[in-house]
XYZ file of C-alpha atoms in Angstrom:
660
model
C 79.743 -132.390 -116.625
C 77.328 -135.014 -118.438
C 79.356 -138.002 -118.860
C 77.526 -138.996 -121.699
C 75.611 -137.601 -123.802
C 73.521 -138.703 -127.446
C 73.390 -136.626 -130.969
C 70.137 -136.710 -131.873
C 70.890 -135.882 -136.155
C 73.568 -137.045 -138.310
C 76.734 -135.537 -139.983
C 78.437 -132.974 -140.159
C 76.909 -131.453 -137.663
C 77.019 -135.199 -134.901
C 80.593 -134.992 -136.454
C 81.241 -131.132 -134.243
C 79.467 -132.038 -131.370
C 81.165 -135.497 -131.361
C 84.730 -134.089 -131.528
C 84.049 -131.084 -129.063
C 82.804 -134.028 -127.129
C 85.617 -136.164 -126.811
C 87.673 -133.260 -125.944
C 85.785 -132.767 -122.271
C 85.640 -136.854 -121.710
C 81.866 -136.652 -122.222
C 81.065 -140.491 -124.454
C 79.074 -139.817 -127.211
C 76.433 -141.810 -128.741
C 75.530 -141.441 -132.192
C 71.957 -142.522 -134.060
C 71.541 -143.343 -137.522
C 69.034 -144.594 -140.272
C 69.213 -146.722 -143.044
C 71.217 -144.331 -145.774
C 74.039 -143.524 -142.673
C 75.143 -147.131 -141.941
C 79.233 -147.096 -142.834
C 78.669 -142.497 -141.993
C 81.482 -140.733 -140.622
C 78.912 -139.744 -137.361
C 79.097 -143.520 -136.866
C 81.911 -144.153 -136.648
C 83.278 -140.682 -134.806
C 81.135 -141.332 -131.675
C 81.984 -144.362 -128.742
C 78.257 -146.188 -129.575
C 75.816 -145.795 -131.702
C 72.121 -147.094 -132.329
C 69.676 -147.553 -135.168
C 66.435 -145.811 -135.260
C 65.039 -146.506 -138.141
C 64.874 -146.435 -142.916
C 66.353 -143.839 -144.364
C 63.136 -141.012 -144.464
C 63.738 -139.058 -141.994
C 59.872 -139.185 -140.826
C 60.759 -142.767 -139.926
C 64.069 -141.918 -138.838
C 65.808 -138.545 -136.878
C 62.377 -137.333 -136.775
C 61.000 -140.229 -133.856
C 61.434 -139.006 -131.318
C 60.304 -142.064 -129.947
C 62.945 -143.613 -130.587
C 65.404 -141.232 -130.522
C 64.591 -141.277 -126.242
C 64.410 -144.995 -126.001
C 68.475 -144.948 -127.339
C 69.189 -142.139 -124.654
C 67.529 -143.914 -121.935
C 69.079 -148.237 -123.377
C 72.694 -146.867 -123.877
C 72.427 -144.772 -120.764
C 73.303 -141.216 -122.034
C 72.263 -138.294 -119.717
C 70.972 -135.193 -122.410
C 70.197 -135.476 -125.352
C 72.125 -132.982 -128.440
C 69.494 -131.900 -130.689
C 72.613 -129.882 -133.993
C 70.548 -128.417 -135.812
C 67.088 -128.816 -138.157
C 64.947 -132.116 -137.327
C 63.676 -131.681 -134.652
C 66.020 -128.984 -132.318
C 64.175 -126.751 -132.435
C 60.334 -128.959 -131.460
C 59.473 -128.017 -127.842
C 57.027 -131.792 -128.266
C 60.142 -133.859 -128.489
C 61.302 -131.445 -125.988
C 59.302 -132.794 -123.949
C 59.848 -135.334 -125.125
C 62.931 -135.317 -123.203
C 62.639 -134.026 -119.962
C 59.502 -136.471 -119.301
C 62.056 -139.784 -119.777
C 64.107 -137.947 -116.925
C 67.289 -136.194 -119.822
C 68.200 -133.441 -119.987
C 67.965 -131.090 -123.745
C 71.355 -129.322 -124.522
C 68.533 -126.731 -125.535
C 66.561 -124.071 -124.242
C 63.737 -124.552 -122.799
C 60.310 -125.931 -124.140
C 58.794 -123.076 -123.635
C 61.377 -120.664 -125.334
C 60.799 -122.303 -128.509
C 57.070 -122.132 -127.971
C 57.145 -118.778 -127.855
C 59.873 -117.945 -130.767
C 58.338 -120.511 -133.596
C 56.569 -120.051 -135.129
C 56.892 -116.147 -136.798
C 54.095 -114.162 -136.264
C 54.061 -114.385 -132.503
C 57.705 -113.845 -132.152
C 56.874 -111.379 -133.946
C 53.641 -109.957 -131.926
C 55.925 -110.880 -128.369
C 59.000 -108.889 -129.765
C 56.481 -105.857 -130.092
C 55.487 -106.089 -126.578
C 59.623 -106.438 -125.936
C 60.222 -102.521 -127.856
C 62.274 -104.920 -130.520
C 61.130 -103.213 -134.039
C 60.007 -105.489 -135.507
C 59.479 -105.456 -140.039
C 56.223 -104.291 -140.693
C 53.427 -106.415 -142.293
C 50.200 -108.819 -141.731
C 50.888 -111.580 -138.828
C 47.385 -112.506 -137.242
C 45.846 -115.855 -137.943
C 43.195 -115.314 -140.260
C 44.759 -117.067 -143.465
C 42.447 -116.476 -145.786
C 43.357 -115.703 -149.294
C 41.259 -112.827 -149.683
C 42.212 -111.114 -146.600
C 46.008 -112.500 -147.371
C 45.519 -110.735 -150.432
C 44.281 -107.624 -148.756
C 46.769 -106.708 -146.316
C 49.914 -107.225 -149.203
C 47.812 -104.080 -150.694
C 47.751 -101.838 -147.135
C 51.449 -103.230 -147.136
C 52.647 -102.263 -150.749
C 53.921 -104.497 -153.532
C 56.370 -106.198 -153.068
C 55.646 -108.019 -150.775
C 57.441 -111.105 -149.454
C 55.079 -114.310 -147.913
C 56.879 -116.598 -145.075
C 56.079 -119.340 -143.841
C 55.132 -119.123 -140.007
C 57.751 -122.114 -138.860
C 60.870 -123.373 -139.701
C 62.814 -121.424 -141.920
C 65.716 -122.243 -144.732
C 64.175 -120.283 -147.746
C 61.403 -123.114 -147.739
C 57.192 -120.981 -147.664
C 58.815 -117.778 -149.201
C 57.152 -115.942 -151.629
C 58.313 -111.978 -152.973
C 55.550 -111.016 -154.878
C 56.116 -107.708 -157.399
C 52.084 -107.293 -158.046
C 48.696 -108.443 -157.297
C 48.353 -110.432 -160.222
C 50.707 -113.296 -159.177
C 49.758 -113.353 -155.213
C 47.191 -116.482 -155.527
C 49.574 -118.439 -157.156
C 52.579 -117.437 -155.081
C 51.031 -118.030 -151.674
C 49.590 -121.392 -153.670
C 53.161 -122.781 -154.309
C 53.904 -121.268 -150.627
C 51.531 -123.226 -148.805
C 52.295 -126.130 -149.917
C 56.772 -125.814 -149.831
C 55.283 -124.914 -146.317
C 52.898 -127.370 -145.332
C 55.965 -130.300 -146.873
C 58.566 -128.652 -145.099
C 57.430 -127.900 -141.524
C 53.567 -129.714 -140.908
C 52.532 -126.034 -141.503
C 50.974 -123.808 -143.701
C 50.314 -120.847 -141.945
C 52.479 -117.847 -143.838
C 53.134 -114.304 -142.812
C 53.320 -111.418 -145.790
C 55.925 -108.316 -145.457
C 56.974 -105.259 -146.682
C 59.451 -106.538 -149.146
C 62.344 -104.610 -148.135
C 64.393 -103.201 -152.194
C 67.811 -103.586 -150.278
C 67.793 -105.605 -147.773
C 71.488 -107.158 -145.736
C 70.510 -110.201 -143.627
C 72.876 -109.443 -140.112
C 72.302 -111.760 -136.978
C 73.668 -111.749 -134.146
C 74.711 -114.267 -131.455
C 73.397 -114.885 -128.047
C 73.693 -116.948 -125.338
C 72.202 -117.579 -122.022
C 72.248 -120.230 -118.300
C 70.183 -120.534 -115.959
C 70.550 -117.920 -114.058
C 69.078 -115.159 -115.630
C 72.111 -114.352 -117.431
C 72.651 -112.950 -120.908
C 75.348 -112.760 -123.320
C 76.338 -111.701 -127.551
C 78.960 -112.924 -129.126
C 78.215 -109.800 -131.802
C 77.111 -110.067 -135.654
C 77.478 -112.160 -138.490
C 76.225 -110.990 -141.762
C 74.141 -113.504 -143.992
C 73.773 -112.006 -146.446
C 75.342 -113.582 -149.783
C 72.335 -116.154 -150.342
C 70.721 -118.299 -153.321
C 66.998 -119.352 -152.809
C 67.031 -117.413 -149.144
C 68.838 -119.936 -148.068
C 72.655 -118.977 -147.353
C 75.507 -119.575 -149.247
C 79.224 -117.422 -147.595
C 78.607 -116.340 -144.363
C 80.820 -113.994 -142.478
C 81.927 -111.936 -138.764
C 81.919 -109.505 -138.237
C 80.129 -107.826 -140.718
C 81.124 -105.134 -143.651
C 80.347 -102.447 -143.454
C 78.962 -102.483 -139.481
C 78.918 -99.208 -138.081
C 79.452 -98.598 -133.527
C 75.951 -97.550 -133.480
C 73.794 -99.842 -135.577
C 76.130 -102.197 -133.891
C 75.647 -101.746 -129.819
C 71.730 -101.254 -131.933
C 71.487 -104.629 -133.022
C 72.954 -106.092 -129.590
C 70.577 -104.460 -127.150
C 68.344 -105.610 -129.322
C 69.161 -109.015 -129.029
C 69.497 -109.417 -125.564
C 66.917 -108.466 -125.036
C 65.217 -110.615 -126.338
C 65.964 -113.240 -125.490
C 65.362 -112.153 -122.037
C 62.238 -111.197 -122.629
C 62.014 -114.924 -123.350
C 64.081 -116.371 -120.412
C 66.558 -118.189 -123.072
C 69.583 -119.864 -122.286
C 71.684 -121.864 -124.359
C 73.111 -120.354 -127.986
C 70.678 -118.782 -130.234
C 70.561 -116.919 -133.242
C 68.507 -113.224 -133.546
C 67.902 -112.070 -136.825
C 67.259 -109.173 -138.166
C 66.699 -107.024 -141.199
C 68.061 -104.262 -141.738
C 68.286 -101.546 -144.908
C 71.946 -100.753 -146.384
C 69.804 -98.273 -149.551
C 71.534 -95.504 -147.927
C 73.859 -97.427 -145.858
C 73.865 -99.273 -142.205
C 71.517 -96.793 -139.657
C 70.780 -97.685 -136.392
C 67.416 -97.045 -137.421
C 66.760 -98.860 -140.325
C 67.150 -102.710 -138.641
C 64.063 -104.965 -137.507
C 63.734 -108.589 -136.571
C 63.322 -111.345 -138.523
C 63.148 -114.021 -136.451
C 65.267 -115.915 -133.206
C 66.748 -119.181 -134.885
C 66.235 -121.337 -130.066
C 69.619 -124.034 -131.599
C 73.343 -123.393 -132.740
C 73.482 -122.274 -136.419
C 75.073 -124.144 -139.084
C 77.325 -120.340 -139.219
C 78.532 -120.449 -135.884
C 82.368 -121.106 -136.896
C 82.595 -117.766 -138.285
C 81.568 -116.540 -134.708
C 83.927 -119.435 -132.457
C 86.728 -118.176 -135.571
C 86.843 -113.480 -133.960
C 86.069 -114.421 -130.672
C 87.773 -117.777 -129.875
C 84.863 -119.324 -128.472
C 84.190 -123.239 -128.751
C 79.909 -122.644 -128.959
C 79.731 -126.423 -128.650
C 81.248 -126.291 -125.329
C 79.143 -123.828 -123.935
C 76.154 -125.825 -124.417
C 77.139 -128.722 -122.741
C 78.749 -126.683 -119.468
C 74.905 -124.604 -119.524
C 72.997 -127.483 -119.971
C 74.263 -129.315 -117.096
C 73.960 -126.353 -114.796
C 77.108 -123.579 -115.109
C 76.954 -120.705 -115.957
C 78.666 -118.593 -118.711
C 81.785 -119.684 -119.048
C 82.493 -115.692 -120.079
C 80.873 -112.771 -118.940
C 79.718 -109.041 -122.292
C 83.065 -107.466 -121.201
C 85.018 -110.581 -121.254
C 84.818 -111.582 -124.822
C 86.281 -109.661 -127.677
C 86.179 -109.191 -131.165
C 88.660 -110.258 -133.000
C 90.147 -110.616 -136.756
C 87.375 -111.811 -139.330
C 85.953 -114.750 -141.132
C 84.114 -116.443 -143.122
C 82.229 -119.458 -144.295
C 81.175 -120.964 -147.343
C 79.113 -124.655 -147.815
C 79.949 -126.553 -149.885
C 76.662 -128.627 -151.373
C 76.009 -131.084 -154.108
C 74.577 -129.043 -156.132
C 74.587 -127.674 -160.107
C 74.445 -123.500 -159.712
C 74.243 -123.484 -163.476
C 70.990 -125.401 -163.237
C 69.813 -122.433 -161.038
C 71.333 -124.001 -157.249
C 69.330 -128.193 -158.375
C 70.950 -130.352 -155.370
C 72.761 -132.968 -157.059
C 73.302 -136.609 -155.765
C 76.458 -139.273 -155.921
C 79.227 -141.007 -155.038
C 82.846 -138.523 -154.122
C 85.421 -141.078 -155.774
C 87.427 -137.916 -154.499
C 87.600 -135.969 -151.579
C 90.225 -133.481 -150.991
C 90.352 -130.582 -148.505
C 93.192 -127.859 -148.398
C 94.982 -128.478 -145.064
C 97.104 -125.103 -144.614
C 96.102 -120.995 -144.718
C 98.247 -118.497 -146.504
C 100.551 -117.078 -143.850
C 99.014 -115.158 -141.117
C 95.322 -116.873 -141.691
C 93.827 -119.951 -140.107
C 91.442 -122.492 -141.891
C 89.186 -125.258 -140.775
C 86.767 -127.372 -142.447
C 83.695 -128.768 -140.780
C 82.747 -132.263 -142.516
C 80.404 -135.004 -142.375
C 81.962 -137.024 -144.895
C 84.476 -138.730 -145.930
C 86.177 -139.489 -149.463
C 84.048 -142.850 -151.110
C 81.150 -141.477 -149.102
C 77.074 -141.362 -150.628
C 74.817 -138.146 -151.059
C 72.093 -139.431 -150.294
C 68.968 -137.878 -151.196
C 67.268 -138.348 -148.354
C 69.088 -135.524 -146.587
C 70.432 -131.771 -146.632
C 73.121 -132.299 -150.025
C 75.872 -130.407 -147.855
C 79.565 -131.553 -148.375
C 80.992 -129.388 -145.932
C 82.200 -125.913 -144.371
C 84.606 -124.388 -145.860
C 86.038 -121.650 -142.231
C 88.957 -119.098 -142.733
C 89.984 -116.460 -140.198
C 92.642 -113.918 -141.141
C 93.420 -110.850 -138.582
C 91.392 -108.042 -141.645
C 88.220 -108.706 -143.858
C 90.759 -108.244 -146.972
C 93.223 -111.157 -146.022
C 90.674 -113.686 -144.367
C 88.675 -113.429 -148.406
C 92.292 -113.396 -149.718
C 91.871 -117.010 -148.062
C 88.797 -117.884 -148.888
C 89.966 -117.866 -152.349
C 92.946 -119.672 -152.247
C 91.254 -122.241 -150.128
C 88.275 -123.407 -152.308
C 91.206 -123.741 -155.351
C 93.007 -125.789 -153.498
C 89.603 -127.729 -153.287
C 89.042 -131.188 -154.975
C 85.712 -132.766 -155.232
C 85.064 -135.670 -157.745
C 82.511 -137.707 -158.824
C 78.916 -135.771 -157.362
C 78.507 -131.931 -158.889
C 79.600 -129.334 -156.207
C 79.250 -125.432 -156.448
C 83.111 -124.943 -155.663
C 83.043 -123.195 -158.655
C 80.477 -120.270 -157.672
C 81.500 -120.222 -154.206
C 85.158 -119.456 -156.068
C 83.242 -117.155 -158.072
C 81.012 -115.676 -155.544
C 84.204 -114.957 -153.481
C 85.954 -113.161 -155.977
C 83.079 -110.622 -156.968
C 84.073 -106.706 -157.054
C 80.396 -105.834 -154.827
C 81.181 -109.069 -152.864
C 84.757 -108.194 -151.869
C 83.986 -104.280 -151.363
C 81.758 -105.669 -148.265
C 78.948 -103.745 -151.089
C 76.214 -106.984 -150.099
C 72.357 -107.581 -149.770
C 70.418 -110.994 -150.343
C 69.841 -109.437 -154.197
C 73.205 -109.905 -154.911
C 73.444 -113.345 -156.169
C 70.328 -112.961 -158.051
C 71.130 -109.564 -160.024
C 74.419 -111.526 -160.813
C 74.235 -114.893 -161.491
C 74.239 -115.742 -164.345
C 78.233 -114.755 -164.100
C 78.529 -115.906 -160.837
C 76.833 -120.089 -162.073
C 78.783 -119.956 -165.553
C 82.236 -121.324 -166.239
C 84.261 -121.564 -169.110
C 84.800 -124.142 -171.085
C 88.257 -126.614 -170.795
C 90.765 -125.630 -172.556
C 93.298 -127.275 -174.321
C 95.573 -127.676 -172.135
C 92.991 -129.482 -169.245
C 91.439 -132.274 -172.596
C 95.291 -132.660 -172.973
C 95.903 -133.445 -169.141
C 92.658 -135.443 -169.548
C 93.499 -137.273 -172.469
C 96.615 -138.841 -170.531
C 95.426 -139.618 -167.422
C 92.688 -142.070 -169.459
C 95.660 -143.160 -171.584
C 97.406 -143.924 -168.480
C 94.200 -145.927 -167.306
C 94.756 -149.048 -169.941
C 98.432 -149.286 -168.851
C 98.514 -149.399 -165.394
C 96.204 -149.229 -162.663
C 94.547 -146.393 -163.048
C 96.494 -143.280 -160.730
C 96.492 -139.543 -160.322
C 99.843 -139.118 -161.608
C 99.902 -141.118 -165.305
C 103.466 -138.820 -165.749
C 104.249 -141.210 -163.733
C 102.986 -144.793 -164.984
C 102.815 -143.441 -168.647
C 106.966 -142.531 -168.636
C 107.413 -146.331 -167.611
C 105.774 -148.192 -170.231
C 108.498 -148.749 -172.773
C 106.191 -149.839 -175.841
C 104.368 -146.769 -175.226
C 107.395 -144.789 -176.646
C 107.703 -145.647 -179.734
C 103.917 -145.690 -180.972
C 100.741 -143.163 -179.896
C 98.231 -144.370 -177.837
C 94.837 -142.603 -179.479
C 91.881 -141.914 -176.731
C 88.557 -141.063 -176.758
C 87.358 -139.076 -174.581
C 82.971 -137.090 -173.921
C 82.686 -134.048 -172.201
C 79.578 -133.644 -172.361
C 78.358 -133.500 -175.550
C 81.592 -133.618 -177.006
C 83.344 -136.038 -178.306
C 87.358 -135.535 -178.351
C 89.674 -137.394 -180.080
C 93.525 -137.668 -178.672
C 96.808 -139.151 -179.799
C 98.999 -139.250 -177.292
C 102.988 -140.063 -177.672
C 105.481 -140.223 -174.786
C 108.420 -137.927 -175.323
C 112.047 -139.477 -174.637
C 112.717 -136.434 -172.245
C 109.789 -137.659 -170.366
C 107.086 -135.037 -170.901
C 104.132 -135.957 -172.946
C 102.640 -135.015 -177.077
C 99.128 -134.266 -177.267
C 97.668 -134.306 -180.073
C 93.807 -133.341 -180.147
C 91.368 -133.479 -183.518
C 90.234 -130.431 -184.549
C 87.246 -128.380 -184.644
C 87.242 -128.974 -180.821
C 91.074 -127.416 -180.322
C 92.256 -124.910 -182.894
C 96.002 -125.709 -181.522
C 95.827 -129.303 -182.187
C 99.326 -130.218 -180.200
C 100.461 -129.793 -176.673
C 103.159 -130.182 -175.006
C 102.362 -131.139 -171.297
C 105.362 -130.837 -168.380
C 104.023 -131.073 -164.819
C 101.147 -133.388 -164.339
C 98.050 -131.843 -163.942
C 95.649 -132.086 -160.928
C 92.600 -134.213 -161.217
C 91.353 -137.946 -160.178
C 90.592 -140.879 -162.199
C 86.965 -142.115 -160.687
C 84.812 -145.218 -162.405
C 84.673 -144.327 -166.323
C 85.811 -140.788 -165.897
C 88.084 -138.110 -165.218
C 87.839 -134.816 -163.632
C 90.556 -132.039 -163.422
C 91.205 -129.656 -161.822
C 91.445 -125.701 -163.126
C 91.251 -123.438 -160.032
C 88.477 -124.315 -158.483
C 86.379 -125.922 -160.981
C 86.826 -129.327 -161.448
C 85.963 -130.817 -165.829
C 85.250 -134.585 -165.731
C 85.179 -136.182 -168.370
C 83.726 -139.492 -169.068
C 86.178 -142.286 -170.573
C 83.893 -144.897 -172.966
C 84.842 -147.965 -172.352
C 85.614 -149.517 -175.891
C 84.469 -152.518 -175.449
C 80.928 -151.111 -174.258
C 77.807 -151.209 -176.383
C 76.446 -147.642 -177.264
C 73.130 -148.524 -178.209
C 71.676 -145.138 -179.110
C 67.116 -146.655 -179.131
C 67.660 -146.172 -175.621
C 67.068 -142.546 -175.546
C 63.970 -141.773 -175.284
C 63.936 -139.694 -177.921
C 60.320 -136.799 -177.326
C 61.309 -136.585 -173.487
C 61.476 -134.755 -170.465
C 63.950 -136.210 -167.611
C 63.759 -134.973 -163.447
C 66.894 -133.840 -163.045
C 67.071 -135.223 -159.264
C 65.435 -137.792 -157.778
C 62.231 -136.212 -156.243
C 58.525 -136.132 -155.542
C 56.245 -135.612 -158.664
C 53.681 -132.828 -156.726
C 51.915 -130.619 -159.151
C 50.259 -131.956 -162.519
C 49.247 -128.698 -164.898
C 49.105 -131.072 -167.401
C 47.304 -134.306 -169.529
C 47.773 -136.884 -171.666
C 47.048 -135.587 -175.447
C 47.050 -131.644 -174.837
C 49.218 -129.109 -176.529
C 52.201 -127.403 -175.013
C 53.952 -124.417 -175.829
C 57.600 -124.309 -174.852
C 58.048 -123.235 -171.232
C 54.658 -123.213 -169.924
C 54.671 -125.342 -166.494
C 53.475 -129.036 -166.613
C 54.291 -130.032 -163.838
C 56.164 -130.146 -159.732
C 58.454 -131.699 -158.552
C 59.832 -131.983 -155.050
C 63.171 -131.984 -153.889
C 64.903 -131.941 -150.885
C 61.455 -129.933 -149.524
C 62.066 -127.863 -151.887
C 59.342 -126.806 -154.880
C 60.802 -127.450 -159.123
C 58.952 -125.679 -161.545
C 59.525 -128.643 -164.654
C 58.220 -126.641 -168.200
C 58.062 -128.303 -171.387
C 60.701 -127.375 -173.773
C 58.979 -127.084 -176.334
C 56.163 -127.373 -178.091
C 54.579 -129.932 -178.396
C 51.241 -133.280 -177.752
C 51.488 -134.959 -174.336
C 51.508 -138.366 -175.337
C 52.695 -139.509 -172.057
C 52.669 -137.409 -168.027
C 53.609 -138.759 -165.095
C 50.943 -139.121 -162.395
C 50.703 -136.717 -159.228
C 52.581 -138.732 -155.684
C 55.096 -140.084 -157.767
C 58.445 -141.443 -156.648
C 61.033 -140.051 -158.731
C 65.022 -140.219 -159.258
C 67.363 -139.018 -161.525
C 67.362 -139.872 -165.502
C 63.005 -140.965 -165.104
C 61.273 -139.899 -167.475
C 58.681 -137.397 -167.034
C 57.069 -136.397 -169.878
C 56.248 -138.744 -173.678
C 55.873 -136.322 -176.272
C 54.117 -137.159 -179.423
C 56.662 -137.647 -182.167
C 54.848 -136.381 -184.982
C 56.111 -132.640 -183.349
C 59.647 -133.726 -183.503
C 60.307 -132.885 -180.294
C 63.935 -133.378 -179.264
C 65.168 -135.410 -175.519
C 64.955 -132.836 -173.203
C 66.410 -133.095 -169.757
C 64.152 -130.218 -166.969
C 66.342 -127.832 -166.638
């Protein structure tokens, strides 16, 4: 076993690797950028080395600096985690050339599976079924459009490099092919430095089912059963589970046999995942699945496999890379119970899952699970950490395990309802709604489920009177003593507050709320809210709610929903003139990738004006109303959340809008 390893990653996965390394007595070296100077993975590691500025191209993608850090600290091997350089064969070459060990597959294996088109040709030769489509080198638009017509619409344009839904577009009609191709190529180039694409038949009711495989340097390859990752938004996984619901013995055998065959075809060593697309339109059948791609690394969703097989896949990685054989044979790997993983992100589900930023002023996860279930939190952040625009906005992975799918799903819903995050917009309410969706609960899942149910899944009811009243009590406590999450005790001890009602002002979205809070002799609170906001008007609060104070705000938690109220500073001067009338603002930090209008243009509501790139994904910014453009951002401009992108001529009567 190694004495010391370097982890060429950050956040949750870096912390995950450190925990297993510590268990095995292996010392760890972290690397970090400017933005991660005080991050959790830096704190947890035995040593840490600064490798550059915050942008990934100047830090986490600098293989030369990472290798130099490993040599300088005496590390024997490098663990790549996932993302960044984890599937970069040139980086593997750098590691090996420096006399270090790469904790993962060989450069040759990564190259064989790194480009989707080449990988599919290889799989065809190995006898693994592949999706009908065009996987060739020629990239002329006329040829690709012709192939799309031959395949038959709808088709899926996919970047041949990378994954995560980037560079992927579904096309329903030939008239839309050119625009979709251009958009997919731009996104692929930005994310992977490669704009080559392939075109495939779009499966009407696709299930995304993948098989975890593991190989060693002695020629052994095993599988650790399957995971279902069909619950996706914008081609990105949301909730994963193991085993796949509705899986039949015949299909499981066919898929796992194909997965092992695929890994052996490239002499694979280390952790890998063979991803299949399954046609579920007529139920799960053994002849209706096709190879999509192989991820030559550890997957984000690997914990669900660990939970149902009782293994530590990171430990397996370290053992295999250090020259040991696989810890178990195929016959020794058993499947037990059911597990779910929910990815908690800083994102606004109601606004098309736009990534969010902010400081995590309050962060609390459930510590226990219902009887018969277990819970596991994988995170790389703590309360007080900031969600940076430079990296993926995942906050944590919430993982549960129970005896069967029904019990595990109940445990997932309960765990989400007890998760508290304040300071950034998060997706916990959406995850809870998905976990309670009737089709999802029944296992009737495919990759289009979220899209079909998106309005219902992302709609959050406004706060009720009791919630607003609780926020008013909490706001009142801020003026009595240092802010506390227990205003019940702080206000009850304030003698002067008993005789006179305290007036409090709150703001929820665009709503101004006035409240009058009184403490009764029995210690309960009487809250009167101005109508017409609340028809009940008066509320008698007897129990302290779950809430969090943070600068200028109060968040009240109702199940998985966090209602955030602004608490205006009565001494602060308001400047209504500061609001830019008739302007369109950036909904998130990003890069202005493409501008489609110019100063003086007359535009109509819904017309695309520019494309904003954030988190390596493209977001179309459209006109919120008819108008004439007075000013518009320039291509290549780096903007922050709230930056004015477009100003309209005031005579058009436009009002301020934020892109959605």
